[in-house]
Amino acid sequence: MVEAWFARLNGADIDDPLLLIAAERWSGYQQPETAEKLADAVAALAAAEGVVQRLAQQQADGFFDPPFDTHLPKLQAEARAALLVAKERVAAATPKRLEVSWLLEDASIRSAWATAGHGLRRELIRLLVRRIVVSKGNRGIRFDGEARIEIHWLDEPDPWVTPPETPAGGSD
């Protein structure tokens, strides 16, 4: 597992999305209060986007047909304002500079790993990995990590989470 982690980092380019995720998570680990602020801002943005989407769906479903159409402009303005405020909160909470240089060099990665304790090693793995699944083995057969370990990287969709269904006729 650890060698797969090293290989994944060593195979990353400077513009690899996984590297950006790792840098953001490392920044969050280094400054937990900033990470919490960003997580709150992202949650507020998701909520505001949900309100906009729900409002658009209600309008498409005819919920605001006359005589209820008089309420629509006010609701749209409130939803738009909440969305803009949420986007500004995310922009303000997002770290302006992410340090990824140490993630690009094999020697620095291995040095960080070698000097880290068990807790920090877990955090280093969490920079890139969403989940590790180890399948059941057979008794008496030597452990074969490549055959039994499945690594779910953070830049890939989570196979354990089903994406929400879009309504019929809707599009993303």
Tab-separated table of C-alpha atoms in Angstrom:
chain	number	residue	atom	x	y	z
A	1	MET	CA	0.000	0.000	0.000
A	2	VAL	CA	2.763	2.416	0.951
A	3	GLU	CA	4.677	1.683	-2.252
A	4	ALA	CA	1.511	2.326	-4.283
A	5	TRP	CA	1.194	5.651	-2.439
A	6	PHE	CA	4.805	6.558	-3.304
A	7	ALA	CA	4.298	5.485	-6.924
A	8	ARG	CA	1.113	7.559	-7.234
A	9	LEU	CA	2.865	10.671	-5.893
A	10	ASN	CA	5.999	10.112	-7.986
A	11	GLY	CA	3.861	9.679	-11.111
A	12	ALA	CA	2.017	12.965	-10.534
A	13	ASP	CA	2.653	16.025	-12.680
A	14	ILE	CA	2.571	19.550	-11.264
A	15	ASP	CA	-0.957	20.019	-12.670
A	16	ASP	CA	-2.295	16.652	-11.462
A	17	PRO	CA	-5.662	17.183	-9.682
A	18	LEU	CA	-4.655	14.697	-6.991
A	19	LEU	CA	-1.656	16.870	-6.137
A	20	LEU	CA	-3.927	19.867	-5.623
A	21	ILE	CA	-6.202	17.789	-3.381
A	22	ALA	CA	-3.179	16.587	-1.405
A	23	ALA	CA	-1.859	20.133	-1.010
A	24	GLU	CA	-5.261	21.395	0.185
A	25	ARG	CA	-5.561	18.539	2.657
A	26	TRP	CA	-1.987	19.097	3.909
A	27	SER	CA	-2.738	22.782	4.383
A	28	GLY	CA	-5.862	21.784	6.323
A	29	TYR	CA	-3.831	19.415	8.465
A	30	GLN	CA	-1.267	22.124	9.174
A	31	GLN	CA	-3.923	24.773	9.934
A	32	PRO	CA	-7.093	23.043	11.188
A	33	GLU	CA	-8.927	26.310	11.919
A	34	THR	CA	-8.519	27.387	8.278
A	35	ALA	CA	-9.697	23.987	7.065
A	36	GLU	CA	-12.765	24.175	9.304
A	37	LYS	CA	-13.570	27.660	7.995
A	38	LEU	CA	-13.223	26.431	4.407
A	39	ALA	CA	-15.378	23.360	5.096
A	40	ASP	CA	-18.109	25.586	6.567
A	41	ALA	CA	-17.916	27.909	3.560
A	42	VAL	CA	-18.121	24.997	1.107
A	43	ALA	CA	-21.123	23.592	2.987
A	44	ALA	CA	-22.831	27.011	2.823
A	45	LEU	CA	-22.112	27.152	-0.916
A	46	ALA	CA	-23.609	23.688	-1.431
A	47	ALA	CA	-26.708	24.733	0.509
A	48	ALA	CA	-27.079	27.944	-1.539
A	49	GLU	CA	-26.658	26.002	-4.791
A	50	GLY	CA	-29.306	23.563	-3.553
A	51	VAL	CA	-31.747	26.427	-2.967
A	52	VAL	CA	-31.128	27.774	-6.478
A	53	GLN	CA	-31.584	24.325	-7.988
A	54	ARG	CA	-34.750	23.669	-5.974
A	55	LEU	CA	-36.153	27.060	-7.003
A	56	ALA	CA	-35.411	26.359	-10.674
A	57	GLN	CA	-37.031	22.923	-10.407
A	58	GLN	CA	-40.128	24.372	-8.714
A	59	GLN	CA	-40.392	26.971	-11.451
A	60	ALA	CA	-40.080	24.288	-14.132
A	61	ASP	CA	-42.769	22.250	-12.366
A	62	GLY	CA	-45.178	25.191	-12.545
A	63	PHE	CA	-45.086	25.968	-8.845
A	64	PHE	CA	-44.848	29.698	-9.597
A	65	ASP	CA	-47.601	29.905	-12.219
A	66	PRO	CA	-50.018	32.812	-11.748
A	67	PRO	CA	-51.117	33.980	-9.221
A	68	PHE	CA	-48.012	32.794	-7.299
A	69	ASP	CA	-45.588	34.313	-9.811
A	70	THR	CA	-45.491	37.558	-7.821
A	71	HIS	CA	-43.249	35.842	-5.231
A	72	LEU	CA	-40.727	34.512	-7.743
A	73	PRO	CA	-38.592	37.659	-8.330
A	74	LYS	CA	-38.056	38.147	-4.578
A	75	LEU	CA	-37.130	34.490	-4.062
A	76	GLN	CA	-34.760	34.565	-7.049
A	77	ALA	CA	-33.052	37.725	-5.768
A	78	GLU	CA	-32.616	36.194	-2.288
A	79	ALA	CA	-31.240	32.963	-3.730
A	80	ARG	CA	-28.849	34.849	-6.029
A	81	ALA	CA	-27.611	37.029	-3.143
A	82	ALA	CA	-27.089	33.988	-0.882
A	83	LEU	CA	-25.172	32.226	-3.659
A	84	LEU	CA	-22.889	35.224	-4.228
A	85	VAL	CA	-22.191	35.569	-0.481
A	86	ALA	CA	-21.414	31.835	-0.235
A	87	LYS	CA	-19.014	32.033	-3.213
A	88	GLU	CA	-17.251	34.995	-1.600
A	89	ARG	CA	-16.918	33.059	1.671
A	90	VAL	CA	-15.316	30.131	-0.157
A	91	ALA	CA	-12.933	32.456	-2.005
A	92	ALA	CA	-11.958	34.182	1.246
A	93	ALA	CA	-11.429	30.882	3.117
A	94	THR	CA	-9.437	29.186	0.331
A	95	PRO	CA	-5.675	29.221	0.968
A	96	LYS	CA	-3.989	31.559	-1.498
A	97	ARG	CA	-0.804	29.543	-1.798
A	98	LEU	CA	-0.495	25.801	-1.521
A	99	GLU	CA	2.955	24.344	-0.987
A	100	VAL	CA	3.333	21.197	-3.094
A	101	SER	CA	7.040	21.158	-3.888
A	102	TRP	CA	7.810	18.539	-1.246
A	103	LEU	CA	5.188	16.263	-2.846
A	104	LEU	CA	7.019	16.355	-6.183
A	105	GLU	CA	10.366	14.910	-5.087
A	106	ASP	CA	10.750	11.263	-4.209
A	107	ALA	CA	13.535	11.972	-1.708
A	108	SER	CA	11.469	14.522	0.239
A	109	ILE	CA	8.404	12.252	0.257
A	110	ARG	CA	10.416	9.294	1.533
A	111	SER	CA	12.180	11.482	4.088
A	112	ALA	CA	8.841	12.783	5.384
A	113	TRP	CA	7.573	9.206	5.598
A	114	ALA	CA	10.691	7.906	7.357
A	115	THR	CA	10.644	10.624	10.027
A	116	ALA	CA	6.877	10.512	10.599
A	117	GLY	CA	5.244	8.688	13.487
A	118	HIS	CA	2.207	6.429	13.040
A	119	GLY	CA	-0.289	9.299	13.374
A	120	LEU	CA	1.433	11.474	10.803
A	121	ARG	CA	1.824	8.517	8.446
A	122	ARG	CA	-1.952	8.007	8.593
A	123	GLU	CA	-2.410	11.691	7.726
A	124	LEU	CA	0.071	11.416	4.846
A	125	ILE	CA	-1.873	8.472	3.419
A	126	ARG	CA	-5.116	10.440	3.807
A	127	LEU	CA	-3.673	13.181	1.605
A	128	LEU	CA	-4.271	10.952	-1.425
A	129	VAL	CA	-6.447	8.030	-0.387
A	130	ARG	CA	-10.195	8.006	0.199
A	131	ARG	CA	-10.457	4.357	1.200
A	132	ILE	CA	-8.444	1.154	1.258
A	133	VAL	CA	-10.336	-2.092	0.842
A	134	VAL	CA	-8.654	-5.380	1.716
A	135	SER	CA	-10.486	-8.427	0.400
A	136	LYS	CA	-10.702	-11.594	2.422
A	137	GLY	CA	-7.912	-14.062	1.838
A	138	ASN	CA	-7.695	-17.815	1.998
A	139	ARG	CA	-6.159	-19.556	4.979
A	140	GLY	CA	-2.709	-20.882	4.439
A	141	ILE	CA	-2.038	-18.716	1.387
A	142	ARG	CA	0.591	-16.014	1.688
A	143	PHE	CA	-0.716	-12.435	1.672
A	144	ASP	CA	-0.702	-10.964	-1.829
A	145	GLY	CA	-1.195	-7.223	-1.435
A	146	GLU	CA	-1.562	-6.456	-5.136
A	147	ALA	CA	-4.365	-8.978	-5.492
A	148	ARG	CA	-6.183	-8.213	-2.228
A	149	ILE	CA	-5.802	-4.470	-1.724
A	150	GLU	CA	-7.986	-2.007	-3.592
A	151	ILE	CA	-7.051	1.673	-3.241
A	152	HIS	CA	-9.641	4.392	-3.847
A	153	TRP	CA	-7.758	7.625	-4.663
A	154	LEU	CA	-9.298	11.009	-3.898
A	155	ASP	CA	-9.205	12.223	-7.512
A	156	GLU	CA	-11.438	9.359	-8.651
A	157	PRO	CA	-15.181	8.988	-8.035
A	158	ASP	CA	-16.053	7.056	-4.887
A	159	PRO	CA	-17.412	3.676	-6.051
A	160	TRP	CA	-19.210	3.229	-2.720
A	161	VAL	CA	-21.346	6.342	-3.136
A	162	THR	CA	-24.152	6.364	-5.666
A	163	PRO	CA	-24.479	9.710	-7.428
A	164	PRO	CA	-27.890	11.343	-7.059
A	165	GLU	CA	-30.249	10.703	-9.923
A	166	THR	CA	-31.163	13.633	-12.110
A	167	PRO	CA	-34.887	14.168	-12.633
A	168	ALA	CA	-36.354	12.920	-15.881
A	169	GLY	CA	-35.660	15.440	-18.609
A	170	GLY	CA	-33.083	17.217	-16.421
A	171	SER	CA	-29.456	17.634	-17.277
A	172	ASP	CA	-26.257	18.377	-15.394
